[in-house]
Amino acid sequence: MEFQELWPLLLVALIIIAVVILFTFVPVTLWISALAAGVRISIFTLIGMRLRRVVPKMVINPLIKSHKAGLDVNTNQLESHYLAGGNVDRVVNALIAAQRANIELSFERCAAIDLAGRDVLEAVQMSVNPKVIETPFIAGVAMDGIEVKAKARITVRANIDRLVGGAGEDTVIARVGEGVVSTIGSSESHGKVLENPDRISKNVLGKGLDAGTAFEILSIDIADVDIGKNIGAMLQTDQAEADKNIAQAKAEERRAMAVAQEQENIAKVQEMQAQVVEAEALVPKALSEALRSGNMGVMDYVNYKNVMADTDMRDMISKISKEDNDHDNDSK
């Protein structure tokens, strides 16, 4: 009796559990939304997405959006792009934007652009509304040695055909900077650059700098031009300073060689003086030997001494005269 009373309650509980499981595993509300939007999709397709670990709403919502926009996109394309790691919603938005702007863009190319890591929706928007890239100040040196700094604004439009494999904004900025530097460097003077700054943009724009990039350069405008340092004068000053240092080094080398030679000569003089002293030390021995052997008499020796005394006296007189003359010159 008790079991018969509980049986209806158990049946209701089982039905509720079954409904909860059904609505949890099977996106019935999403299926109803798709049918209401006119998108024919089987409930078993949604169950298959669950089994393939695909979030159904990430595919069905973009499918409904593309169907309303009149795009020829099917479930398999969106699901395969989702499994590849792409952003399905962004791809569909880009396709809708391209259709509204009359830009020819297929789903395969759009998916490839998205999988390449580029924002395909932003690229389509940039094709409609060009983007302005502003460069930092680019410095170049004119032929007269004056540094000129220029800032450019580059108006670009996305080239959808080259988005996959095309270079980015950094390459465009680098190429424009190279063109600005070469144009300034080929100018005769900085005054020519200041007079015609549009000459820079014309020369740079004529070089086809957008080749191989994901953009199409529409215009290059010089926003600001400033005068920098006198690089030529600085280089000449540095060269003169370097030449002066080299000359000083060579002069110091010659002075050191002269000092070394002087010291060498002093050493030679001292050596000769030693030889003279040594020779003078032999004179008394020779005199005594000459007196002993009779080759020299006493009067000869006396005459020798007189000559020596007379020579010393003359040396003293000459030194005193020289000192008096120096003193008189100092007094004058």
mmCIF file of N, CA and C in Angstrom, residues 4 13 19 22 24 47 63 68 86 98 114 125 142 145 165 181 189 200 242-243 269 289 291 316 323-324:
data_model
loop_
_atom_site.group_PDB
_atom_site.id
_atom_site.type_symbol
_atom_site.label_atom_id
_atom_site.label_comp_id
_atom_site.label_asym_id
_atom_site.label_seq_id
_atom_site.Cartn_x
_atom_site.Cartn_y
_atom_site.Cartn_z
ATOM 1 N N GLN A 4 2.435 1.716 -3.463
ATOM 2 C CA GLN A 4 1.516 2.278 -4.437
ATOM 3 C C GLN A 4 1.334 3.777 -4.241
ATOM 4 N N ALA A 13 9.420 12.310 -10.138
ATOM 5 C CA ALA A 13 10.836 12.641 -9.921
ATOM 6 C C ALA A 13 11.694 12.166 -11.074
ATOM 7 N N VAL A 19 13.982 15.246 -17.788
ATOM 8 C CA VAL A 19 13.857 16.537 -18.481
ATOM 9 C C VAL A 19 15.091 17.408 -18.240
ATOM 10 N N LEU A 22 17.874 16.063 -20.254
ATOM 11 C CA LEU A 22 17.651 16.363 -21.661
ATOM 12 C C LEU A 22 18.012 17.805 -21.986
ATOM 13 N N THR A 24 19.953 19.699 -20.299
ATOM 14 C CA THR A 24 21.378 19.964 -20.039
ATOM 15 C C THR A 24 22.248 19.446 -21.167
ATOM 16 N N ILE A 47 23.173 17.233 -30.768
ATOM 17 C CA ILE A 47 23.721 16.191 -29.888
ATOM 18 C C ILE A 47 25.106 15.764 -30.384
ATOM 19 N N LEU A 63 25.507 30.975 -37.075
ATOM 20 C CA LEU A 63 24.776 30.444 -38.228
ATOM 21 C C LEU A 63 23.466 31.197 -38.430
ATOM 22 N N LYS A 68 20.388 35.210 -41.521
ATOM 23 C CA LYS A 68 19.629 36.449 -41.605
ATOM 24 C C LYS A 68 20.290 37.462 -42.541
ATOM 25 N N GLY A 86 39.478 28.625 -34.382
ATOM 26 C CA GLY A 86 39.149 29.950 -34.861
ATOM 27 C C GLY A 86 37.993 30.575 -34.108
ATOM 28 N N ALA A 98 31.884 42.670 -44.895
ATOM 29 C CA ALA A 98 32.391 42.692 -46.268
ATOM 30 C C ALA A 98 31.252 42.700 -47.274
ATOM 31 N N ASP A 114 41.686 34.525 -40.141
ATOM 32 C CA ASP A 114 41.442 34.416 -38.698
ATOM 33 C C ASP A 114 42.389 33.410 -38.053
ATOM 34 N N GLN A 125 37.060 46.342 -41.624
ATOM 35 C CA GLN A 125 36.736 47.716 -41.232
ATOM 36 C C GLN A 125 37.799 48.693 -41.733
ATOM 37 N N ALA A 142 71.235 66.366 -43.832
ATOM 38 C CA ALA A 142 71.356 66.905 -45.181
ATOM 39 C C ALA A 142 72.833 67.025 -45.570
ATOM 40 N N GLY A 145 75.315 69.073 -43.539
ATOM 41 C CA GLY A 145 75.675 68.609 -42.200
ATOM 42 C C GLY A 145 74.669 68.922 -41.118
ATOM 43 N N GLY A 165 50.360 36.197 -44.757
ATOM 44 C CA GLY A 165 51.748 36.251 -45.215
ATOM 45 C C GLY A 165 52.284 37.633 -45.464
ATOM 46 N N VAL A 181 64.836 59.199 -44.448
ATOM 47 C CA VAL A 181 66.271 59.437 -44.203
ATOM 48 C C VAL A 181 67.033 59.621 -45.517
ATOM 49 N N SER A 189 70.745 71.058 -48.842
ATOM 50 C CA SER A 189 70.816 71.769 -47.576
ATOM 51 C C SER A 189 69.532 71.517 -46.799
ATOM 52 N N ILE A 200 59.533 65.193 -49.557
ATOM 53 C CA ILE A 200 59.822 63.936 -48.848
ATOM 54 C C ILE A 200 58.701 62.939 -49.090
ATOM 55 N N ALA A 242 90.620 64.588 -32.528
ATOM 56 C CA ALA A 242 91.377 63.347 -32.719
ATOM 57 C C ALA A 242 92.752 63.630 -33.320
ATOM 58 N N ASP A 243 92.799 64.559 -34.318
ATOM 59 C CA ASP A 243 94.093 64.919 -34.920
ATOM 60 C C ASP A 243 95.016 65.560 -33.885
ATOM 61 N N VAL A 269 129.056 61.265 -21.674
ATOM 62 C CA VAL A 269 129.951 62.315 -21.160
ATOM 63 C C VAL A 269 130.586 61.873 -19.845
ATOM 64 N N GLU A 289 158.199 58.963 -13.293
ATOM 65 C CA GLU A 289 159.022 58.014 -14.053
ATOM 66 C C GLU A 289 160.030 58.750 -14.942
ATOM 67 N N LEU A 291 161.310 61.787 -14.324
ATOM 68 C CA LEU A 291 162.345 62.342 -13.462
ATOM 69 C C LEU A 291 163.297 61.254 -13.019
ATOM 70 N N MET A 316 140.730 81.413 -14.014
ATOM 71 C CA MET A 316 140.056 82.166 -12.962
ATOM 72 C C MET A 316 139.659 83.553 -13.443
ATOM 73 N N GLU A 323 131.391 86.392 -14.889
ATOM 74 C CA GLU A 323 130.423 86.674 -13.822
ATOM 75 C C GLU A 323 130.113 88.171 -13.746
ATOM 76 N N ASP A 324 131.123 89.031 -13.944
ATOM 77 C CA ASP A 324 130.909 90.478 -13.919
ATOM 78 C C ASP A 324 130.006 90.906 -15.063
#
